CSV table of C-alpha atoms in Angstrom, one decimal:
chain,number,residue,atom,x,y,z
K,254,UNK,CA,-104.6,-79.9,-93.2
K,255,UNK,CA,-104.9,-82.3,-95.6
K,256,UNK,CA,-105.2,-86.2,-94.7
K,257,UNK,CA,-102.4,-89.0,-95.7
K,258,UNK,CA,-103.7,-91.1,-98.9
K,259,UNK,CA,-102.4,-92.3,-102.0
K,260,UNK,CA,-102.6,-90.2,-104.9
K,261,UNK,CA,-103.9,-92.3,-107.6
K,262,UNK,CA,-106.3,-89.9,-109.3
K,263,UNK,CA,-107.0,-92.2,-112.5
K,264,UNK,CA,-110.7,-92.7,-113.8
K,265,UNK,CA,-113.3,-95.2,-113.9
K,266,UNK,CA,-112.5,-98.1,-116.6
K,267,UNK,CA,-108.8,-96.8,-117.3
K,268,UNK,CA,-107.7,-100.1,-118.0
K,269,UNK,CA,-110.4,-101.8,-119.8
K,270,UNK,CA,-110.0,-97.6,-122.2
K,271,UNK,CA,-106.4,-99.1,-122.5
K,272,UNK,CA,-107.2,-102.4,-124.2
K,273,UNK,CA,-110.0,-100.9,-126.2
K,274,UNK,CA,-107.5,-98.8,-127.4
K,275,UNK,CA,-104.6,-100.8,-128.5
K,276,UNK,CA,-107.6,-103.2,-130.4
K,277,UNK,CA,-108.1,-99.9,-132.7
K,278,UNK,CA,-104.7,-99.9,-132.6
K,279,UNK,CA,-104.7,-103.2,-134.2
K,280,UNK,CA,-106.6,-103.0,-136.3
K,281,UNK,CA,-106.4,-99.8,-137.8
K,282,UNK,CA,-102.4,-101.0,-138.3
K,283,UNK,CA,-103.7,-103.9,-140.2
K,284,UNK,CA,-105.5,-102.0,-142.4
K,285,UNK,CA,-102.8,-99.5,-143.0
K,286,UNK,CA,-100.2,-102.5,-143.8
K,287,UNK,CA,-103.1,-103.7,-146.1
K,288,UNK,CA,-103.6,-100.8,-148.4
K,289,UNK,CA,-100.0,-99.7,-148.6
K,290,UNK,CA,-98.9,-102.9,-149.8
K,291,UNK,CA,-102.2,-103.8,-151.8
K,292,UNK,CA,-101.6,-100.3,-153.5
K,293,UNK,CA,-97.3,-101.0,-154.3
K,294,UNK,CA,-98.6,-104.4,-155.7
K,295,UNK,CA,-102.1,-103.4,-157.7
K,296,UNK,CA,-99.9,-99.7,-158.7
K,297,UNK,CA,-102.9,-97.8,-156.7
K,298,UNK,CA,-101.4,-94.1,-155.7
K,299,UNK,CA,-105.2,-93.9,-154.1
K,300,UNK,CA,-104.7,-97.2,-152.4
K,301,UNK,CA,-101.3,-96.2,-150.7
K,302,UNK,CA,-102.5,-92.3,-150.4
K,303,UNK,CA,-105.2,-93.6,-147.7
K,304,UNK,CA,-102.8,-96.0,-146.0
K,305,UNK,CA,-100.4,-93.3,-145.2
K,306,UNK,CA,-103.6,-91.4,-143.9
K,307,UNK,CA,-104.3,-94.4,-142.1
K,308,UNK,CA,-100.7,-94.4,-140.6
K,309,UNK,CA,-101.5,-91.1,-138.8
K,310,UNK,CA,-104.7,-92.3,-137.3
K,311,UNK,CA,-103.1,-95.2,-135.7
K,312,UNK,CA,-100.1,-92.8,-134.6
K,313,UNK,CA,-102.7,-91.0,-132.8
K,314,UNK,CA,-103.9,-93.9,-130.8
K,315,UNK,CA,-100.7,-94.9,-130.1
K,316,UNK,CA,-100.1,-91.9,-128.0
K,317,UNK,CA,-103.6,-92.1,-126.2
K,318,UNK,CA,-102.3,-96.0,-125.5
K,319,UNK,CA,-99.2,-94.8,-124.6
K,320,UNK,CA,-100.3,-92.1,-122.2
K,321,UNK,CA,-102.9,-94.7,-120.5
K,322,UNK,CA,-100.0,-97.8,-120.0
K,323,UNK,CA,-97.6,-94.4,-118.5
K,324,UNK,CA,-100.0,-93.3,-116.1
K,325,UNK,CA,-101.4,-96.5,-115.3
K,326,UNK,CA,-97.4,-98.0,-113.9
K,327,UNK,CA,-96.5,-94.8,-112.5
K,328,UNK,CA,-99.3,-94.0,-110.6
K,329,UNK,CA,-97.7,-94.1,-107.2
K,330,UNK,CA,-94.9,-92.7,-108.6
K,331,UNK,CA,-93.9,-90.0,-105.7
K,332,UNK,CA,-92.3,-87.7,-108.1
K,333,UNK,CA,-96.1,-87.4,-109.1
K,334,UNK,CA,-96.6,-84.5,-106.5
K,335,UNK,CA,-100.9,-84.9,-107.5
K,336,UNK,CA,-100.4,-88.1,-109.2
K,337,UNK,CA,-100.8,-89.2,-113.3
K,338,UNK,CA,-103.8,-88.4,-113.9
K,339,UNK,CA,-103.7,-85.5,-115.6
K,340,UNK,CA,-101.0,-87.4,-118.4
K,341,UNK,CA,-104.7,-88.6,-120.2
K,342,UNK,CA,-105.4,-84.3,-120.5
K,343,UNK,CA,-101.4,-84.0,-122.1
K,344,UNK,CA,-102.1,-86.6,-124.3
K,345,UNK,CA,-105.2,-85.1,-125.3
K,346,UNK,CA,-104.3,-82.0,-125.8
K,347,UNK,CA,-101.4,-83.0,-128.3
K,348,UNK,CA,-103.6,-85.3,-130.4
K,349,UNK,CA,-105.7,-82.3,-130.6
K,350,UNK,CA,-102.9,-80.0,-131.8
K,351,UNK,CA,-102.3,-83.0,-134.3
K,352,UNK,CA,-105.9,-82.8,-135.2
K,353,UNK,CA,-105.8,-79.1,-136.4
K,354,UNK,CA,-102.7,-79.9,-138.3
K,355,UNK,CA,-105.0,-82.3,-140.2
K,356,UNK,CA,-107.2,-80.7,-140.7
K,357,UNK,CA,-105.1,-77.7,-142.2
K,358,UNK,CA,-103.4,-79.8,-144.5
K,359,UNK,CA,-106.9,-81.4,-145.3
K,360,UNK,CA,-108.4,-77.8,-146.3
K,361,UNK,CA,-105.1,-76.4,-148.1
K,362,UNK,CA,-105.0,-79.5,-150.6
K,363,UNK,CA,-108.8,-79.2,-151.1
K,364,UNK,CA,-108.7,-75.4,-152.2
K,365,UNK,CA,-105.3,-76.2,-154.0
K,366,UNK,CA,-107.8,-79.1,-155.9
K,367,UNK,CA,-110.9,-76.8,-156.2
K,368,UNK,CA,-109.1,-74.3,-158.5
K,369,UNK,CA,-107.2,-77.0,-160.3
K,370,UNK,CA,-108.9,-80.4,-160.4
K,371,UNK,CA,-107.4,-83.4,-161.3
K,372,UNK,CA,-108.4,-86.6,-162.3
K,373,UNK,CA,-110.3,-89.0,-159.5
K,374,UNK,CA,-110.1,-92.9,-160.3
K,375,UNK,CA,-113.6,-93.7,-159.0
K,376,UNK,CA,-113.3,-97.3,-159.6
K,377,UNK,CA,-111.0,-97.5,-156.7
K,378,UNK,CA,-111.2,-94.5,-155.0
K,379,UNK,CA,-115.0,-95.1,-153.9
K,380,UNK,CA,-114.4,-98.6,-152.5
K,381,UNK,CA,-111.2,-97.7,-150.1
K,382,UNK,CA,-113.5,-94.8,-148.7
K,383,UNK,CA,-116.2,-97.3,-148.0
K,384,UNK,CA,-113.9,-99.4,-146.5
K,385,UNK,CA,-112.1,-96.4,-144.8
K,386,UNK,CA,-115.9,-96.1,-143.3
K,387,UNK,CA,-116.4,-99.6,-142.1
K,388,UNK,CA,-113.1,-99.4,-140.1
K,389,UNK,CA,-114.2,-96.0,-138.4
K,390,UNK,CA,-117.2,-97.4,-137.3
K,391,UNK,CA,-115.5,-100.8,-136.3
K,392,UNK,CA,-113.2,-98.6,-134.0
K,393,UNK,CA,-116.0,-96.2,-132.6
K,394,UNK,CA,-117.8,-99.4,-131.4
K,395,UNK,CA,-114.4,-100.7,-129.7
K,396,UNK,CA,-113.7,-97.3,-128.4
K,397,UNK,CA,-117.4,-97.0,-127.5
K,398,UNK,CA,-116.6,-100.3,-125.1
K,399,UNK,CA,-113.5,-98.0,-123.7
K,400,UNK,CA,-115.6,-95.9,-121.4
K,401,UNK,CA,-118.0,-92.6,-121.7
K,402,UNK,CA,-116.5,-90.3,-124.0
K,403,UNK,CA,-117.9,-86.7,-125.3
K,404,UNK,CA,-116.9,-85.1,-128.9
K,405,UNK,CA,-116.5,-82.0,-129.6
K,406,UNK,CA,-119.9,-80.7,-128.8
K,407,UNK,CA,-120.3,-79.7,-124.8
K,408,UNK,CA,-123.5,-79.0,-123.4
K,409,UNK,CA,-122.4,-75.4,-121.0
K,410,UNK,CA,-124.9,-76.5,-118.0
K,411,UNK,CA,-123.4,-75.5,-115.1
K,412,UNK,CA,-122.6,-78.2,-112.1
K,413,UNK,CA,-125.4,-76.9,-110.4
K,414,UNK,CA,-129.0,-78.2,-111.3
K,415,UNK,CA,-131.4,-75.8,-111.7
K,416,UNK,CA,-134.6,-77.0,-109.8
K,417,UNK,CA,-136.6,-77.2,-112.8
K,418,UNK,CA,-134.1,-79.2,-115.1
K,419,UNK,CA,-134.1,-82.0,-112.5
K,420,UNK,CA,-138.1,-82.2,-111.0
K,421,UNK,CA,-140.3,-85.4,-111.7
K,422,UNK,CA,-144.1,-85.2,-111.8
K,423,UNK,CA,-145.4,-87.5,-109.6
K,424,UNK,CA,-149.5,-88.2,-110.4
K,425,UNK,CA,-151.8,-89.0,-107.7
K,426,UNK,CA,-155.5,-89.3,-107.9
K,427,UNK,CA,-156.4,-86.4,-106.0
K,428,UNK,CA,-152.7,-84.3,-106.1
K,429,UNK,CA,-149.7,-84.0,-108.4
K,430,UNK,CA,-146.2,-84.0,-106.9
K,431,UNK,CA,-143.2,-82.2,-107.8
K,432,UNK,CA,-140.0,-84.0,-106.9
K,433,UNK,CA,-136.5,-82.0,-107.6
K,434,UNK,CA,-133.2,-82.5,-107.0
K,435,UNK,CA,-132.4,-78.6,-105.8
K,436,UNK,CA,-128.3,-77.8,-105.7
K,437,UNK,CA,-128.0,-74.2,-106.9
K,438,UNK,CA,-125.8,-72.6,-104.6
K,439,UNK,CA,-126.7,-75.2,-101.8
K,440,UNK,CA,-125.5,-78.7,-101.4
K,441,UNK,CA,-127.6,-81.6,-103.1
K,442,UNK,CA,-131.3,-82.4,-101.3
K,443,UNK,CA,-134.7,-83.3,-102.2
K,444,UNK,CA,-137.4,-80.7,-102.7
K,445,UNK,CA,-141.1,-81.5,-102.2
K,446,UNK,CA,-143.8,-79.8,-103.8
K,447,UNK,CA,-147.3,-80.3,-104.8
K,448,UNK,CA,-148.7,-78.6,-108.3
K,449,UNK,CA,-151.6,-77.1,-106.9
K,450,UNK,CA,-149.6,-75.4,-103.8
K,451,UNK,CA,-151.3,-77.3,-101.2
K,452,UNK,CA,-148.7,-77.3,-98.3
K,453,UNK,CA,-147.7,-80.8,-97.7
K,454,UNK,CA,-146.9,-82.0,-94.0
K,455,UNK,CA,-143.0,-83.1,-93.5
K,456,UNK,CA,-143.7,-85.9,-91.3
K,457,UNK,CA,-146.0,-88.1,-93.8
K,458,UNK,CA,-143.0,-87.8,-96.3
K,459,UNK,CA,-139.9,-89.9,-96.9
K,460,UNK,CA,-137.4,-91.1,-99.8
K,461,UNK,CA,-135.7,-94.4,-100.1
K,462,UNK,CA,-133.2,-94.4,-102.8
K,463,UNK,CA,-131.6,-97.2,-104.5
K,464,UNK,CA,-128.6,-96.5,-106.8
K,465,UNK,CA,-127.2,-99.6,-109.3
K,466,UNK,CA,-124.6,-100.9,-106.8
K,467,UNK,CA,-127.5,-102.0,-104.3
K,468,UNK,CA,-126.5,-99.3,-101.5
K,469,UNK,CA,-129.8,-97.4,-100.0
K,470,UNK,CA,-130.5,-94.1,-98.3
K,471,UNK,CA,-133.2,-92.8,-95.9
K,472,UNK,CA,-134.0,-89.5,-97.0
K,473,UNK,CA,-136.4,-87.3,-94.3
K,474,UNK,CA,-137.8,-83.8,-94.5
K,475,UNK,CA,-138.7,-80.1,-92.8
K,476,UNK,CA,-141.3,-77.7,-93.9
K,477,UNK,CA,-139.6,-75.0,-95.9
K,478,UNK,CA,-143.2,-72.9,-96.5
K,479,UNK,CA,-144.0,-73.7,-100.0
K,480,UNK,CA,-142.1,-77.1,-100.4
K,481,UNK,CA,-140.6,-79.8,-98.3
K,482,UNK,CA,-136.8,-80.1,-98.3
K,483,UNK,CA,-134.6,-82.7,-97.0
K,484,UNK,CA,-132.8,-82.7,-94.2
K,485,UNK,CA,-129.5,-85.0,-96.3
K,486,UNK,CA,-127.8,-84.2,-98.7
K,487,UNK,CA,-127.6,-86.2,-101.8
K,488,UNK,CA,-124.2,-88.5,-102.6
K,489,UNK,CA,-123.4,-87.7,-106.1
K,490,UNK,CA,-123.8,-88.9,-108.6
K,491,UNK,CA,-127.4,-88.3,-109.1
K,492,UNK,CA,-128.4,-91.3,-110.8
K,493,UNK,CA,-131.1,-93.4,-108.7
K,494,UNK,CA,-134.4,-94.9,-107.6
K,495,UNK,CA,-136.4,-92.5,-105.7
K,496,UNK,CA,-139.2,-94.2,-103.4
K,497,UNK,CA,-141.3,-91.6,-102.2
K,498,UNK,CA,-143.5,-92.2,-99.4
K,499,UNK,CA,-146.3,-90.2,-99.0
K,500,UNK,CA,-148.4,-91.9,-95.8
K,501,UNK,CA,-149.0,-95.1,-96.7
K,502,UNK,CA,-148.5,-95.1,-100.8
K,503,UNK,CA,-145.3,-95.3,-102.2
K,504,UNK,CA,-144.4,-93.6,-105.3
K,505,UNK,CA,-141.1,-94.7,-107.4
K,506,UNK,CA,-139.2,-92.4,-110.2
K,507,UNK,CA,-135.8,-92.9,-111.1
K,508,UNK,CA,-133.1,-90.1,-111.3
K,509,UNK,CA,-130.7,-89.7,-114.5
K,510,UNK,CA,-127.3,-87.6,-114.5
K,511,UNK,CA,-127.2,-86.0,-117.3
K,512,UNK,CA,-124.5,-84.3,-119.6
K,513,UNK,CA,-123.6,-81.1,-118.2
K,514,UNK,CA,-120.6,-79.4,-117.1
K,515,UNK,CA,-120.3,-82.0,-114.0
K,516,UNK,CA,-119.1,-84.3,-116.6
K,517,UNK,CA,-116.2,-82.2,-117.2
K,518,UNK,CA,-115.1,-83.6,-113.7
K,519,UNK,CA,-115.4,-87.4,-115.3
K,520,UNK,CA,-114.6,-86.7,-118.9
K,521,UNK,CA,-111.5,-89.1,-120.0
K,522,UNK,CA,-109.9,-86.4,-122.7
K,523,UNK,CA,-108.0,-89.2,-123.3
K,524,UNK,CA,-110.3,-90.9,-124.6
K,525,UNK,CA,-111.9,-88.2,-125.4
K,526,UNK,CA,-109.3,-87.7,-128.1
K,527,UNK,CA,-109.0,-91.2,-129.8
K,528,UNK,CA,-113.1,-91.3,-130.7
K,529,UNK,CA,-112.8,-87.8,-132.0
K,530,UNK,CA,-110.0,-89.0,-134.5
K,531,UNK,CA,-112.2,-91.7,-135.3
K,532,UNK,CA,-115.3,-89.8,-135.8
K,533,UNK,CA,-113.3,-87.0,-137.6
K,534,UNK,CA,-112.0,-89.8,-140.0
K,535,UNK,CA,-115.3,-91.2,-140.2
K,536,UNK,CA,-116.9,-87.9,-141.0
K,537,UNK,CA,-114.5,-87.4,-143.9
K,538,UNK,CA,-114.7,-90.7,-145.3
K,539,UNK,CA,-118.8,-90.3,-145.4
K,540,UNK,CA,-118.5,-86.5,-147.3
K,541,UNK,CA,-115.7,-88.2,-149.8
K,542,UNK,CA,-117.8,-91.1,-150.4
K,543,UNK,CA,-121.0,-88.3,-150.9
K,544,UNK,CA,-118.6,-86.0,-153.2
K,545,UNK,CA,-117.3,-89.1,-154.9
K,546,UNK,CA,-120.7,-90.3,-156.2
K,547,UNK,CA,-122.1,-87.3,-157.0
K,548,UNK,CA,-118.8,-86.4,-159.0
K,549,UNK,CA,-118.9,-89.6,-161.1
K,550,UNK,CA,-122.9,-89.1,-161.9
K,551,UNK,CA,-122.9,-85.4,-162.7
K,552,UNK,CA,-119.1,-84.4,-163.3
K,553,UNK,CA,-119.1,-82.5,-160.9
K,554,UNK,CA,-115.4,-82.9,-159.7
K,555,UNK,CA,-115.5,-80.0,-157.6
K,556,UNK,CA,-117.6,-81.7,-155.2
K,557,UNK,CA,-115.1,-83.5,-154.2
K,558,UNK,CA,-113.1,-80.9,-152.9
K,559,UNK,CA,-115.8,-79.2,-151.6
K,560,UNK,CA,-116.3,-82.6,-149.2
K,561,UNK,CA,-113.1,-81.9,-148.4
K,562,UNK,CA,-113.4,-78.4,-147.0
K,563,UNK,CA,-116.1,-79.2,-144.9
K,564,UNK,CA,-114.7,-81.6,-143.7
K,565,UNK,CA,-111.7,-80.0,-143.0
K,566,UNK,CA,-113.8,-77.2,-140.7
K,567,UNK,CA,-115.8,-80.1,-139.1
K,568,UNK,CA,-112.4,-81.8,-137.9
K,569,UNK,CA,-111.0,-77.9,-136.7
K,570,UNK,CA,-114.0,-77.6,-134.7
K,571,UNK,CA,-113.7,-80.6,-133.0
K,572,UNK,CA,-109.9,-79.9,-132.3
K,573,UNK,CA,-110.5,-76.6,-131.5
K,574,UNK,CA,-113.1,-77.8,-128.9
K,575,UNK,CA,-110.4,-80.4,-127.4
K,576,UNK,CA,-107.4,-78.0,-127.5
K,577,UNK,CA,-109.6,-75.6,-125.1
K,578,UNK,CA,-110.8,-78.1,-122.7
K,579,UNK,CA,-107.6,-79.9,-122.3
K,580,UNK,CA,-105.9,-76.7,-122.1
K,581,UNK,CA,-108.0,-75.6,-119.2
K,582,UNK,CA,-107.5,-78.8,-117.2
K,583,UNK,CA,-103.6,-78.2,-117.5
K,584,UNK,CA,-103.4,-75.0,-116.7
K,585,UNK,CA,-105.4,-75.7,-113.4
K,586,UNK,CA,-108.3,-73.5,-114.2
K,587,UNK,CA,-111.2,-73.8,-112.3
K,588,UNK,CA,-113.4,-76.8,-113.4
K,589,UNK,CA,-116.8,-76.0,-112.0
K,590,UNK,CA,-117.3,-72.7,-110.8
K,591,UNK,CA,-120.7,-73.6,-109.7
K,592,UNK,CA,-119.5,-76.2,-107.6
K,593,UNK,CA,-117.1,-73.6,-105.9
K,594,UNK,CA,-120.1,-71.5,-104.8
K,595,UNK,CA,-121.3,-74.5,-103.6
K,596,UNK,CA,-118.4,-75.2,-101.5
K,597,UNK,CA,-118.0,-71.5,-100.8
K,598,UNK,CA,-121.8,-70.9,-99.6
K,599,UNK,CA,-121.7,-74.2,-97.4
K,600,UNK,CA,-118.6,-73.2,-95.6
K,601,UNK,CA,-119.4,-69.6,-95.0
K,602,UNK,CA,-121.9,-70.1,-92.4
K,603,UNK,CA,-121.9,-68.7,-88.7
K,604,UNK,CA,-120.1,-65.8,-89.2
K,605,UNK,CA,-117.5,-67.9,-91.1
K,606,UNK,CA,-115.4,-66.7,-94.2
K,607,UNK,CA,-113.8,-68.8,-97.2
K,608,UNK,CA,-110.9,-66.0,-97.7
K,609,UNK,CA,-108.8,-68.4,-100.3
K,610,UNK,CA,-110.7,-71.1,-102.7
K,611,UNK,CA,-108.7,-73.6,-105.3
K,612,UNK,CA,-110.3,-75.7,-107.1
K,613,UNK,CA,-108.8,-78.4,-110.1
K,614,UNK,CA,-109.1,-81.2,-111.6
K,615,UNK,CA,-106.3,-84.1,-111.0
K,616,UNK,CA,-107.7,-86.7,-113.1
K,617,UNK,CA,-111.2,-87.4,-114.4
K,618,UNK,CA,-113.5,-88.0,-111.7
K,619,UNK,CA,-111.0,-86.5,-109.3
K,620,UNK,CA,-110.8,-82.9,-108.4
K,621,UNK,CA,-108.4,-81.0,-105.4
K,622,UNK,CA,-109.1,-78.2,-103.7
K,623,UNK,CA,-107.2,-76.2,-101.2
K,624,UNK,CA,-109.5,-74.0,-98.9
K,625,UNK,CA,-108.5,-71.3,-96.3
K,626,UNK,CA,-111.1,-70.5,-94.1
K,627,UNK,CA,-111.2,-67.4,-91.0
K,628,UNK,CA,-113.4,-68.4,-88.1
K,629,UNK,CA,-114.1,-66.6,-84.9
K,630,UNK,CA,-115.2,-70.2,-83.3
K,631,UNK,CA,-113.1,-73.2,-81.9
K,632,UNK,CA,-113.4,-75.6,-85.1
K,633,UNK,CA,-110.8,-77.7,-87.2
K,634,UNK,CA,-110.1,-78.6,-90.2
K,635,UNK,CA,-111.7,-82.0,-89.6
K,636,UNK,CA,-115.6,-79.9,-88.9
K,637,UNK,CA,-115.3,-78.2,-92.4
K,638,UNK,CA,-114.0,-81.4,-93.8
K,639,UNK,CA,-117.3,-83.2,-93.0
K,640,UNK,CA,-119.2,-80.5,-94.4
K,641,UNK,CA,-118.1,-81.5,-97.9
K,642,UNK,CA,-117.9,-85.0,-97.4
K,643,UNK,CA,-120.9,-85.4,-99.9
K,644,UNK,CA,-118.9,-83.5,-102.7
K,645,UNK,CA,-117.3,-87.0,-103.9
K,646,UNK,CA,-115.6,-86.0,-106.6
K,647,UNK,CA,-112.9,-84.3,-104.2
K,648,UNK,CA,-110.3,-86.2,-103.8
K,649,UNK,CA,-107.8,-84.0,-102.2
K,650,UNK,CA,-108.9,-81.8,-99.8
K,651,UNK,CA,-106.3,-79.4,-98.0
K,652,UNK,CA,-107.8,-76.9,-95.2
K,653,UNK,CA,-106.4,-74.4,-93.5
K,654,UNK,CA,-108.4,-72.7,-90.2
K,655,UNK,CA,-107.3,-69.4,-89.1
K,656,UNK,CA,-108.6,-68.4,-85.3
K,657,UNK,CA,-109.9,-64.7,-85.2
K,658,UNK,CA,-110.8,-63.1,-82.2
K,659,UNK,CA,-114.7,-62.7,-82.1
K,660,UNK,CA,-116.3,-59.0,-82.3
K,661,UNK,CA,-117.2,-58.0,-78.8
K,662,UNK,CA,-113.6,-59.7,-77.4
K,663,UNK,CA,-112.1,-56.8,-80.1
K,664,UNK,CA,-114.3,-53.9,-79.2
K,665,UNK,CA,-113.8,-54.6,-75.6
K,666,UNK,CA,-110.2,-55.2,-75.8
């Protein structure tokens, strides 16, 4: 059963993302305002062309803005059944779907102008791009300021660390050490090693980490044979000071998370969305600029166009990136099928069995998970509960415990 708390599944930073937010905003409606009416007044079609482009930019960031203020005051809304935090995925999604749209219309009017060119104003069509530019990387940085974000490239690395991905050599005068951070299939610990196989002896081993709030953690270890492994778990996330004491020396190596599939459990596709219409405006602006100059010096006006193509299939990509991550999140699929072996393999102990597992995400940094488990022994939901207490991205935890009769009660019955 699950345990009475509020349901605000929101991220990290939402409310400093919403103020970076409405500052692009702001200034990327400035900017608009500025080149339609500086093109009515001057008679620059180019001028007022980019404003209009600039209008949809900011249209776009208005709904990011829009989705963090909702979520934000309705966050204890009870209608919410899991809260508002998936209103960030929504809104990300549908800039996306506006994003591909761009980007069509983007790579039909560039074909349309590769097989029938017209004539380019460079004298003003080259500065507004360059000043397009400075405004795209004006917002990135604000954005930037919002929280972490990801484009549209994702690194597939699964929850899980693999041993080797996460193991810090540790150089002694007469040994190397191998420390990992081991979690395939297993909950979080430290592994112990030395390079030349020499066994090591668990009792003149121990870890003191220090993570960036302040809060520490004694770490001790058993003799697994070939390695050392700790006897915690590790709280994510993994980033840290590691004080390794071996007898009387202490060796200190510090502990980085990195950008894996985890993330996907953090990611604000919210924001997520806004920097990837900036970067995807910023792209463009840097091929129009290129296919500008190069059209002016060698008359080649089809470069232009070209630029345009490209970066028509750079901006799909990216869309077509956000569309299927944001689509995953709200249709509930699993987020981190590594971390539900994880959950699966630490439950299923003792003749236990996980016969139902659901696992999604509720907002970023927040996942739920519903869990049906068959057990021939007197435990609650409250013993499986503390099992996973290390898993801290789960923020909603439902269990259900059916009671089996054990084997020999059956065979004698």
């Amino acid at each position: 059963m699950s345990n009475g708390h509020a349901h605000v599944f929101l991220g990290e930073g939402h409310e400093h993302a919403e103020r970076s937010t409405w500052a692009v905003i702001w200034l990327c409606g400035a900017m608009m305002v500025l080149e339609i009416v500086g093109g009515l007044l001057f008679g620059s079609i180019a001028l007022v062309a980019d404003g209009m482009h600039m209008s949809t930019h900011a249209g776009a960031l208005l709904l990011a803005a829009l989705a963090y203020g909702y979520s934000r005051r309705h966050a204890n809304d009870p209608r919410f059944s899991f809260g508002t935090g998936k209103l960030g995925d929504l809104a990300g999604f549908t800039s996306a779907m506006i994003l591909a749209m761009i980007a069509l219309l983007i790579g039909y009017e560039s074909v349309v102008r590769l097989f029938n060119p017209v004539p380019i104003a460079f004298t003003e069509a080259i500065p507004i791009a360059v000043l397009g530019l400075g405004v795209n990387i004006a917002s990135a940085w604000l954005l930037s300021r919002g929280g972490h974000h990801h484009h549209g490239h994702d690194h597939g690395h699964a929850h899980a660390h693999a041993a080797q991905d996460d193991t810090k050599r540790i150089a002694a005068p007469y040994e190397t050490f191998l420390l990992s951070v081991f979690e395939t299939d297993h909950p979080p610990v430290f592994r112990l090693a030395t390079e030349s196989g020499r066994p090591l002896v668990a009792d003149a081993a121990l870890i003191e980490t220090l993570r960036p709030d302040g809060s520490r953690q004694i770490f001790t270890f058993a003799d697994h044979g070939d390695f050392l492994q700790s006897l915690e778990t590790i709280p994510e996330p993994h980033e840290f000071t590691a004080n390794l004491r071996l007898g009387e020396v202490i060796h200190s190596v510090s502990f980085a998370e990195h950008g894996h599939a985890h993330h996907a459990a953090h990611r604000d596709n919210n924001m997520r969305a806004a920097v990837v219409h900036v970067m995807a405006d910023a792209a463009v602006s840097v091929l129009v600029i290129v296919g500008l100059l190069l059209a002016r010096s060698f008359g080649w006006l089809w470069m232009d166009p070209l630029a345009g193509i490209v970066g028509a299939l750079v901006i799909a990509s990216w869309a077509a990136g956000l569309i299927r991550d944001t689509g995953a999140i709200l249709l509930d699929m699993t987020p981190d099928a590594a971390l539900s072996r994880s959950i699966r393999t630490l439950l299923e102990q003792d003749g236990d069995r996980v016969r139902d597992l659901h696992l999604w995400r509720l907002g970023p940094g927040h996942l739920g998970a519903i869990l049906s488990i068959e057990t021939e022994h007197a435990r609650d939901a409250a013993s499986y509960r503390a099992r996973l207490v290390h898993f801290q991205n789960l923020s909603h935890l439902t269990i259900e415990v059916e009671q089996t009769m054990p084997e020999q009660v059956r065979k004698a019955a």
